[in-house]
């Protein structure tokens, strides 16, 4: 059975979608079969892999709300070993529509359970909120990666996220674990960047990834070319960072 990891932080601009795309692509390059699941109404993970979301007939919305066959909605990408369950703007209304549905927190889990043994990794890109879509992502996952930017107020709001993770673990998914906290947007020239890393490591003890994602021009440019940074410029710092993260994850799961 594949390992399901949700990337979550209700704070926007912390590198959540960047991590979802580039970790998935890096695992694919390392010959792991990967499914990226986009449950963010902004659909940036979908468009970031070159998918025209306006032309899609079916998306994760149809799978979660109408219980359409997930295998008919998953689409291949042009990147090695990487498939996508795409999102669309329809998800904006999904939280309201899910409120009165039976087993509303388990909608994503129920569909991913059907195909989880077909992949080595399923990576879920959740919205920058703590609503029902994110709760679905956490309920479906084995673990969660929390991206935290190396800037002032990095820890702000993390208490709410940790409380949500705790509630999901208690009520819906007792197996849910924190895979790790990922430091993003690091600038070694700034003293604050290194200070934030120290604070986060103290706060989360051994739960912080050794890999740190640096600020990188190529990493920022890659989405505008609709490709992961490892395909855009494999020699760039951003590509090497996410490859290192993928290796770190694989080593951890071999234990």
PDB file of C-alpha atoms in Angstrom:
ATOM      1  CA  UNK A   1       0.000   0.000   0.000  1.00  0.00           C
ATOM      2  CA  UNK A   2       1.307   3.451  -0.920  1.00  0.00           C
ATOM      3  CA  UNK A   3       2.137   6.064   1.680  1.00  0.00           C
ATOM      4  CA  UNK A   4      -0.261   9.011   1.678  1.00  0.00           C
ATOM      5  CA  UNK A   5       1.212  12.376   2.718  1.00  0.00           C
ATOM      6  CA  UNK A   6      -0.739  15.628   2.993  1.00  0.00           C
ATOM      7  CA  UNK A   7       1.086  18.955   2.659  1.00  0.00           C
ATOM      8  CA  UNK A   8      -0.705  21.359   5.007  1.00  0.00           C
ATOM      9  CA  UNK A   9      -0.452  24.850   6.445  1.00  0.00           C
ATOM     10  CA  UNK A  10      -3.388  27.232   6.638  1.00  0.00           C
ATOM     11  CA  UNK A  11      -0.993  30.113   6.111  1.00  0.00           C
ATOM     12  CA  UNK A  12      -0.596  31.065   2.453  1.00  0.00           C
ATOM     13  CA  UNK A  13       2.728  31.714   0.751  1.00  0.00           C
ATOM     14  CA  UNK A  14       4.782  29.169   2.689  1.00  0.00           C
ATOM     15  CA  UNK A  15       5.698  26.931  -0.259  1.00  0.00           C
ATOM     16  CA  UNK A  16       2.941  24.355   0.144  1.00  0.00           C
ATOM     17  CA  UNK A  17       2.072  23.893  -3.532  1.00  0.00           C
ATOM     18  CA  UNK A  18       5.724  24.300  -4.547  1.00  0.00           C
ATOM     19  CA  UNK A  19       6.530  21.435  -2.191  1.00  0.00           C
ATOM     20  CA  UNK A  20       3.631  19.277  -3.401  1.00  0.00           C
ATOM     21  CA  UNK A  21       4.683  19.618  -7.058  1.00  0.00           C
ATOM     22  CA  UNK A  22       8.431  19.328  -6.608  1.00  0.00           C
ATOM     23  CA  UNK A  23       8.480  16.571  -4.006  1.00  0.00           C
ATOM     24  CA  UNK A  24       6.094  14.532  -6.184  1.00  0.00           C
ATOM     25  CA  UNK A  25       8.206  15.085  -9.303  1.00  0.00           C
ATOM     26  CA  UNK A  26      11.436  14.273  -7.451  1.00  0.00           C
ATOM     27  CA  UNK A  27      10.007  11.005  -6.109  1.00  0.00           C
ATOM     28  CA  UNK A  28       8.934  10.208  -9.682  1.00  0.00           C
ATOM     29  CA  UNK A  29      12.446  10.819 -10.985  1.00  0.00           C
ATOM     30  CA  UNK A  30      13.682   8.412  -8.290  1.00  0.00           C
ATOM     31  CA  UNK A  31      11.452   5.757  -9.906  1.00  0.00           C
ATOM     32  CA  UNK A  32       8.626   5.840  -7.385  1.00  0.00           C
ATOM     33  CA  UNK A  33       5.101   5.734  -8.767  1.00  0.00           C
ATOM     34  CA  UNK A  34       3.419   8.910  -7.532  1.00  0.00           C
ATOM     35  CA  UNK A  35      -0.085  10.390  -7.555  1.00  0.00           C
ATOM     36  CA  UNK A  36      -0.436  14.092  -6.789  1.00  0.00           C
ATOM     37  CA  UNK A  37      -3.919  14.916  -5.470  1.00  0.00           C
ATOM     38  CA  UNK A  38      -4.917  18.584  -5.767  1.00  0.00           C
ATOM     39  CA  UNK A  39      -7.705  19.566  -3.354  1.00  0.00           C
ATOM     40  CA  UNK A  40      -6.978  23.304  -3.421  1.00  0.00           C
ATOM     41  CA  UNK A  41      -9.653  25.326  -5.309  1.00  0.00           C
ATOM     42  CA  UNK A  42      -6.847  27.532  -6.672  1.00  0.00           C
ATOM     43  CA  UNK A  43      -5.724  24.428  -8.636  1.00  0.00           C
ATOM     44  CA  UNK A  44      -2.101  25.585  -8.738  1.00  0.00           C
ATOM     45  CA  UNK A  45      -0.695  22.055  -8.468  1.00  0.00           C
ATOM     46  CA  UNK A  46      -2.789  21.072 -11.483  1.00  0.00           C
ATOM     47  CA  UNK A  47      -1.819  24.047 -13.654  1.00  0.00           C
ATOM     48  CA  UNK A  48       1.774  23.797 -12.395  1.00  0.00           C
ATOM     49  CA  UNK A  49       2.014  20.401 -14.083  1.00  0.00           C
ATOM     50  CA  UNK A  50       0.822  21.788 -17.407  1.00  0.00           C
ATOM     51  CA  UNK A  51      -2.862  20.850 -17.119  1.00  0.00           C
ATOM     52  CA  UNK A  52      -5.421  23.250 -18.598  1.00  0.00           C
ATOM     53  CA  UNK A  53      -7.983  23.134 -15.796  1.00  0.00           C
ATOM     54  CA  UNK A  54     -10.635  24.860 -17.943  1.00  0.00           C
ATOM     55  CA  UNK A  55     -10.700  21.903 -20.336  1.00  0.00           C
ATOM     56  CA  UNK A  56     -11.141  19.188 -17.696  1.00  0.00           C
ATOM     57  CA  UNK A  57     -14.398  17.269 -17.790  1.00  0.00           C
ATOM     58  CA  UNK A  58     -13.942  15.742 -14.332  1.00  0.00           C
ATOM     59  CA  UNK A  59     -11.876  16.666 -11.290  1.00  0.00           C
ATOM     60  CA  UNK A  60     -11.426  15.689  -7.653  1.00  0.00           C
ATOM     61  CA  UNK A  61     -14.702  17.552  -7.043  1.00  0.00           C
ATOM     62  CA  UNK A  62     -16.632  14.895  -8.987  1.00  0.00           C
ATOM     63  CA  UNK A  63     -14.820  12.137  -7.117  1.00  0.00           C
ATOM     64  CA  UNK A  64     -15.526  13.572  -3.659  1.00  0.00           C
ATOM     65  CA  UNK A  65     -19.017  14.954  -4.187  1.00  0.00           C
ATOM     66  CA  UNK A  66     -20.539  12.692  -6.826  1.00  0.00           C
ATOM     67  CA  UNK A  67     -18.407   9.638  -6.078  1.00  0.00           C
ATOM     68  CA  UNK A  68     -17.311   9.254  -9.702  1.00  0.00           C
ATOM     69  CA  UNK A  69     -14.758   6.536 -10.460  1.00  0.00           C
ATOM     70  CA  UNK A  70     -11.372   7.926  -9.405  1.00  0.00           C
ATOM     71  CA  UNK A  71      -9.522   5.942 -12.084  1.00  0.00           C
ATOM     72  CA  UNK A  72     -11.464   7.788 -14.785  1.00  0.00           C
ATOM     73  CA  UNK A  73     -10.464  11.166 -13.346  1.00  0.00           C
ATOM     74  CA  UNK A  74      -6.754  10.556 -12.719  1.00  0.00           C
ATOM     75  CA  UNK A  75      -4.675  11.834 -15.634  1.00  0.00           C
ATOM     76  CA  UNK A  76      -1.057  11.076 -16.591  1.00  0.00           C
ATOM     77  CA  UNK A  77       1.444  13.922 -16.713  1.00  0.00           C
ATOM     78  CA  UNK A  78       4.414  14.281 -19.051  1.00  0.00           C
ATOM     79  CA  UNK A  79       6.767  13.842 -16.106  1.00  0.00           C
ATOM     80  CA  UNK A  80       8.284  10.479 -15.072  1.00  0.00           C
ATOM     81  CA  UNK A  81       6.061   8.194 -12.960  1.00  0.00           C
ATOM     82  CA  UNK A  82       3.770  11.078 -11.967  1.00  0.00           C
ATOM     83  CA  UNK A  83      -0.042  11.115 -12.291  1.00  0.00           C
ATOM     84  CA  UNK A  84      -2.492  13.780 -11.162  1.00  0.00           C
ATOM     85  CA  UNK A  85      -5.952  13.897  -9.626  1.00  0.00           C
ATOM     86  CA  UNK A  86      -6.707  17.492 -10.677  1.00  0.00           C
ATOM     87  CA  UNK A  87      -8.679  20.229  -8.957  1.00  0.00           C
ATOM     88  CA  UNK A  88     -10.934  22.955 -10.297  1.00  0.00           C
ATOM     89  CA  UNK A  89     -12.619  26.143  -9.149  1.00  0.00           C
ATOM     90  CA  UNK A  90     -15.714  24.025  -8.385  1.00  0.00           C
ATOM     91  CA  UNK A  91     -14.041  23.096  -5.111  1.00  0.00           C
ATOM     92  CA  UNK A  92     -14.838  26.586  -3.808  1.00  0.00           C
ATOM     93  CA  UNK A  93     -18.373  25.409  -3.102  1.00  0.00           C
ATOM     94  CA  UNK A  94     -17.390  21.925  -1.999  1.00  0.00           C
ATOM     95  CA  UNK A  95     -16.994  22.810   1.671  1.00  0.00           C
ATOM     96  CA  UNK A  96     -20.585  24.083   1.816  1.00  0.00           C
ATOM     97  CA  UNK A  97     -21.883  21.088  -0.147  1.00  0.00           C
ATOM     98  CA  UNK A  98     -20.032  18.631   2.086  1.00  0.00           C
ATOM     99  CA  UNK A  99     -21.518  19.994   5.324  1.00  0.00           C
ATOM    100  CA  UNK A 100     -24.707  17.963   5.087  1.00  0.00           C
ATOM    101  CA  UNK A 101     -23.150  14.887   3.462  1.00  0.00           C
ATOM    102  CA  UNK A 102     -22.772  11.565   5.267  1.00  0.00           C
ATOM    103  CA  UNK A 103     -19.206  10.749   6.309  1.00  0.00           C
ATOM    104  CA  UNK A 104     -18.147  14.184   5.064  1.00  0.00           C
ATOM    105  CA  UNK A 105     -14.645  13.998   6.614  1.00  0.00           C
ATOM    106  CA  UNK A 106     -13.938  10.650   4.951  1.00  0.00           C
ATOM    107  CA  UNK A 107     -14.896  11.436   1.352  1.00  0.00           C
ATOM    108  CA  UNK A 108     -11.309  11.663   0.089  1.00  0.00           C
ATOM    109  CA  UNK A 109     -10.093   8.727   2.198  1.00  0.00           C
ATOM    110  CA  UNK A 110     -12.833   6.476   0.835  1.00  0.00           C
ATOM    111  CA  UNK A 111     -11.817   7.092  -2.786  1.00  0.00           C
ATOM    112  CA  UNK A 112      -8.051   6.980  -2.219  1.00  0.00           C
ATOM    113  CA  UNK A 113      -8.385   3.667  -0.361  1.00  0.00           C
ATOM    114  CA  UNK A 114      -9.497   2.139  -3.662  1.00  0.00           C
ATOM    115  CA  UNK A 115      -6.241   2.953  -5.462  1.00  0.00           C
ATOM    116  CA  UNK A 116      -3.613   3.460  -2.741  1.00  0.00           C
ATOM    117  CA  UNK A 117      -1.942   0.104  -3.430  1.00  0.00           C
ATOM    118  CA  UNK A 118      -1.315   1.198  -7.052  1.00  0.00           C
ATOM    119  CA  UNK A 119       1.156   3.923  -6.022  1.00  0.00           C
ATOM    120  CA  UNK A 120       4.294   4.199  -3.905  1.00  0.00           C
ATOM    121  CA  UNK A 121       3.343   7.704  -2.783  1.00  0.00           C
ATOM    122  CA  UNK A 122       0.177   9.777  -2.863  1.00  0.00           C
ATOM    123  CA  UNK A 123       0.874  13.459  -2.147  1.00  0.00           C
ATOM    124  CA  UNK A 124      -2.092  15.699  -1.283  1.00  0.00           C
ATOM    125  CA  UNK A 125      -1.906  19.468  -1.798  1.00  0.00           C
ATOM    126  CA  UNK A 126      -4.430  21.010   0.590  1.00  0.00           C
ATOM    127  CA  UNK A 127      -5.920  24.547   0.597  1.00  0.00           C
ATOM    128  CA  UNK A 128      -4.491  27.365   2.752  1.00  0.00           C
ATOM    129  CA  UNK A 129      -7.300  26.941   5.298  1.00  0.00           C
ATOM    130  CA  UNK A 130      -8.429  24.554   8.010  1.00  0.00           C
ATOM    131  CA  UNK A 131     -11.856  23.784   6.507  1.00  0.00           C
ATOM    132  CA  UNK A 132     -13.443  20.521   5.432  1.00  0.00           C
ATOM    133  CA  UNK A 133     -11.174  20.033   2.414  1.00  0.00           C
ATOM    134  CA  UNK A 134      -8.045  20.146   4.574  1.00  0.00           C
ATOM    135  CA  UNK A 135      -9.716  17.895   7.146  1.00  0.00           C
ATOM    136  CA  UNK A 136     -10.422  15.439   4.296  1.00  0.00           C
ATOM    137  CA  UNK A 137      -6.752  15.598   3.315  1.00  0.00           C
ATOM    138  CA  UNK A 138      -5.630  14.900   6.894  1.00  0.00           C
ATOM    139  CA  UNK A 139      -8.178  12.115   7.388  1.00  0.00           C
ATOM    140  CA  UNK A 140      -6.965  10.381   4.218  1.00  0.00           C
ATOM    141  CA  UNK A 141      -3.253  10.639   5.050  1.00  0.00           C
ATOM    142  CA  UNK A 142      -0.728   8.536   6.903  1.00  0.00           C
ATOM    143  CA  UNK A 143       1.243  11.659   7.711  1.00  0.00           C
ATOM    144  CA  UNK A 144       1.509  15.400   7.171  1.00  0.00           C
ATOM    145  CA  UNK A 145       4.367  17.622   6.011  1.00  0.00           C
ATOM    146  CA  UNK A 146       4.174  21.184   7.356  1.00  0.00           C
ATOM    147  CA  UNK A 147       6.052  23.787   5.281  1.00  0.00           C
ATOM    148  CA  UNK A 148       7.248  26.757   7.358  1.00  0.00           C
ATOM    149  CA  UNK A 149       8.916  29.771   5.802  1.00  0.00           C
ATOM    150  CA  UNK A 150      12.159  31.144   7.285  1.00  0.00           C
ATOM    151  CA  UNK A 151      10.685  34.567   8.052  1.00  0.00           C
ATOM    152  CA  UNK A 152       9.216  36.598  10.904  1.00  0.00           C
ATOM    153  CA  UNK A 153       5.979  35.151  12.326  1.00  0.00           C
ATOM    154  CA  UNK A 154       6.900  31.703  10.976  1.00  0.00           C
ATOM    155  CA  UNK A 155       5.341  29.996  13.999  1.00  0.00           C
ATOM    156  CA  UNK A 156       2.249  32.215  13.922  1.00  0.00           C
ATOM    157  CA  UNK A 157      -0.889  30.157  13.391  1.00  0.00           C
ATOM    158  CA  UNK A 158       0.898  26.815  13.683  1.00  0.00           C
ATOM    159  CA  UNK A 159      -0.884  26.202  16.993  1.00  0.00           C
ATOM    160  CA  UNK A 160      -4.201  26.144  15.129  1.00  0.00           C
ATOM    161  CA  UNK A 161      -2.842  23.665  12.583  1.00  0.00           C
ATOM    162  CA  UNK A 162      -1.423  21.392  15.286  1.00  0.00           C
ATOM    163  CA  UNK A 163      -4.762  21.532  17.100  1.00  0.00           C
ATOM    164  CA  UNK A 164      -6.580  20.543  13.884  1.00  0.00           C
ATOM    165  CA  UNK A 165      -4.132  17.666  13.334  1.00  0.00           C
ATOM    166  CA  UNK A 166      -4.743  16.538  16.929  1.00  0.00           C
ATOM    167  CA  UNK A 167      -8.536  16.687  16.490  1.00  0.00           C
ATOM    168  CA  UNK A 168      -8.393  14.729  13.223  1.00  0.00           C
ATOM    169  CA  UNK A 169      -6.151  12.143  14.867  1.00  0.00           C
ATOM    170  CA  UNK A 170      -8.517  11.796  17.809  1.00  0.00           C
ATOM    171  CA  UNK A 171     -11.783  11.717  15.853  1.00  0.00           C
ATOM    172  CA  UNK A 172     -11.093  10.347  12.361  1.00  0.00           C
ATOM    173  CA  UNK A 173      -7.548   9.097  11.783  1.00  0.00           C
ATOM    174  CA  UNK A 174      -5.675   7.663  14.792  1.00  0.00           C
ATOM    175  CA  UNK A 175      -2.724   6.712  12.552  1.00  0.00           C
ATOM    176  CA  UNK A 176      -2.029  10.309  11.465  1.00  0.00           C
ATOM    177  CA  UNK A 177       1.542  11.377  12.223  1.00  0.00           C
ATOM    178  CA  UNK A 178       3.628  14.488  11.564  1.00  0.00           C
ATOM    179  CA  UNK A 179       6.070  13.399   8.861  1.00  0.00           C
ATOM    180  CA  UNK A 180       8.097  16.499   9.395  1.00  0.00           C
ATOM    181  CA  UNK A 181       8.328  20.282   9.368  1.00  0.00           C
ATOM    182  CA  UNK A 182       9.976  21.598   6.193  1.00  0.00           C
ATOM    183  CA  UNK A 183      11.818  24.900   6.332  1.00  0.00           C
ATOM    184  CA  UNK A 184      11.268  26.862   3.094  1.00  0.00           C
ATOM    185  CA  UNK A 185      12.370  30.167   1.529  1.00  0.00           C
ATOM    186  CA  UNK A 186      15.681  30.115   3.364  1.00  0.00           C
ATOM    187  CA  UNK A 187      18.129  32.921   2.645  1.00  0.00           C
ATOM    188  CA  UNK A 188      21.509  32.199   4.221  1.00  0.00           C
ATOM    189  CA  UNK A 189      22.450  35.889   3.973  1.00  0.00           C
ATOM    190  CA  UNK A 190      19.728  36.839   6.454  1.00  0.00           C
ATOM    191  CA  UNK A 191      20.302  36.318  10.151  1.00  0.00           C
ATOM    192  CA  UNK A 192      16.542  35.972  10.695  1.00  0.00           C
ATOM    193  CA  UNK A 193      16.422  32.892   8.423  1.00  0.00           C
ATOM    194  CA  UNK A 194      18.894  30.993  10.591  1.00  0.00           C
ATOM    195  CA  UNK A 195      17.267  32.248  13.790  1.00  0.00           C
ATOM    196  CA  UNK A 196      13.841  30.967  12.668  1.00  0.00           C
ATOM    197  CA  UNK A 197      15.301  27.526  11.883  1.00  0.00           C
ATOM    198  CA  UNK A 198      16.738  27.361  15.421  1.00  0.00           C
ATOM    199  CA  UNK A 199      13.364  28.350  16.932  1.00  0.00           C
ATOM    200  CA  UNK A 200      11.438  25.789  14.876  1.00  0.00           C
ATOM    201  CA  UNK A 201      13.918  23.015  15.728  1.00  0.00           C
ATOM    202  CA  UNK A 202      13.544  23.806  19.434  1.00  0.00           C
ATOM    203  CA  UNK A 203       9.762  23.823  19.117  1.00  0.00           C
ATOM    204  CA  UNK A 204       9.400  20.622  17.078  1.00  0.00           C
ATOM    205  CA  UNK A 205      12.424  18.724  18.423  1.00  0.00           C
ATOM    206  CA  UNK A 206      13.289  15.862  16.020  1.00  0.00           C
ATOM    207  CA  UNK A 207      10.402  16.517  13.626  1.00  0.00           C
ATOM    208  CA  UNK A 208      12.209  19.016  11.373  1.00  0.00           C
ATOM    209  CA  UNK A 209      13.613  17.780   8.055  1.00  0.00           C
ATOM    210  CA  UNK A 210      17.380  18.114   7.654  1.00  0.00           C
ATOM    211  CA  UNK A 211      16.746  19.332   4.101  1.00  0.00           C
ATOM    212  CA  UNK A 212      16.100  23.076   3.865  1.00  0.00           C
ATOM    213  CA  UNK A 213      14.521  24.669   0.789  1.00  0.00           C
ATOM    214  CA  UNK A 214      16.429  27.802  -0.245  1.00  0.00           C
ATOM    215  CA  UNK A 215      15.056  30.826  -2.035  1.00  0.00           C
ATOM    216  CA  UNK A 216      15.864  30.198  -5.677  1.00  0.00           C
ATOM    217  CA  UNK A 217      15.098  32.045  -8.910  1.00  0.00           C
ATOM    218  CA  UNK A 218      14.691  28.838 -10.935  1.00  0.00           C
ATOM    219  CA  UNK A 219      12.273  27.437  -8.356  1.00  0.00           C
ATOM    220  CA  UNK A 220      10.164  30.597  -8.630  1.00  0.00           C
ATOM    221  CA  UNK A 221      10.277  30.559 -12.444  1.00  0.00           C
ATOM    222  CA  UNK A 222       9.361  26.898 -12.997  1.00  0.00           C
ATOM    223  CA  UNK A 223       5.554  27.241 -12.432  1.00  0.00           C
ATOM    224  CA  UNK A 224       5.297  29.831 -15.206  1.00  0.00           C
ATOM    225  CA  UNK A 225       6.638  27.156 -17.558  1.00  0.00           C
ATOM    226  CA  UNK A 226       4.156  24.603 -16.149  1.00  0.00           C
ATOM    227  CA  UNK A 227       6.812  22.203 -14.951  1.00  0.00           C
ATOM    228  CA  UNK A 228       8.559  21.079 -11.761  1.00  0.00           C
ATOM    229  CA  UNK A 229      11.941  22.670 -11.158  1.00  0.00           C
ATOM    230  CA  UNK A 230      13.722  19.328 -11.623  1.00  0.00           C
ATOM    231  CA  UNK A 231      12.491  19.346 -15.244  1.00  0.00           C
ATOM    232  CA  UNK A 232      13.044  23.077 -15.720  1.00  0.00           C
ATOM    233  CA  UNK A 233      16.628  23.179 -14.438  1.00  0.00           C
ATOM    234  CA  UNK A 234      17.948  20.043 -12.756  1.00  0.00           C
ATOM    235  CA  UNK A 235      21.195  21.799 -11.781  1.00  0.00           C
ATOM    236  CA  UNK A 236      19.448  24.585  -9.868  1.00  0.00           C
ATOM    237  CA  UNK A 237      19.540  24.865  -6.086  1.00  0.00           C
ATOM    238  CA  UNK A 238      15.760  24.413  -5.950  1.00  0.00           C
ATOM    239  CA  UNK A 239      15.891  21.143  -7.890  1.00  0.00           C
ATOM    240  CA  UNK A 240      18.738  19.819  -5.737  1.00  0.00           C
ATOM    241  CA  UNK A 241      16.906  20.797  -2.542  1.00  0.00           C
ATOM    242  CA  UNK A 242      13.739  18.898  -3.473  1.00  0.00           C
ATOM    243  CA  UNK A 243      15.734  15.906  -4.698  1.00  0.00           C
ATOM    244  CA  UNK A 244      17.486  15.875  -1.316  1.00  0.00           C
ATOM    245  CA  UNK A 245      14.085  16.017   0.409  1.00  0.00           C
ATOM    246  CA  UNK A 246      12.862  13.051  -1.634  1.00  0.00           C
ATOM    247  CA  UNK A 247      15.983  11.073  -0.721  1.00  0.00           C
ATOM    248  CA  UNK A 248      15.530  11.991   2.959  1.00  0.00           C
ATOM    249  CA  UNK A 249      11.927  10.783   2.846  1.00  0.00           C
ATOM    250  CA  UNK A 250      12.901   7.495   1.161  1.00  0.00           C
ATOM    251  CA  UNK A 251      15.659   6.861   3.711  1.00  0.00           C
ATOM    252  CA  UNK A 252      13.221   7.529   6.542  1.00  0.00           C
ATOM    253  CA  UNK A 253      10.659   5.080   5.173  1.00  0.00           C
ATOM    254  CA  UNK A 254      13.246   2.312   4.759  1.00  0.00           C
ATOM    255  CA  UNK A 255      13.790   2.193   8.512  1.00  0.00           C
TER     256      UNK A 255
END
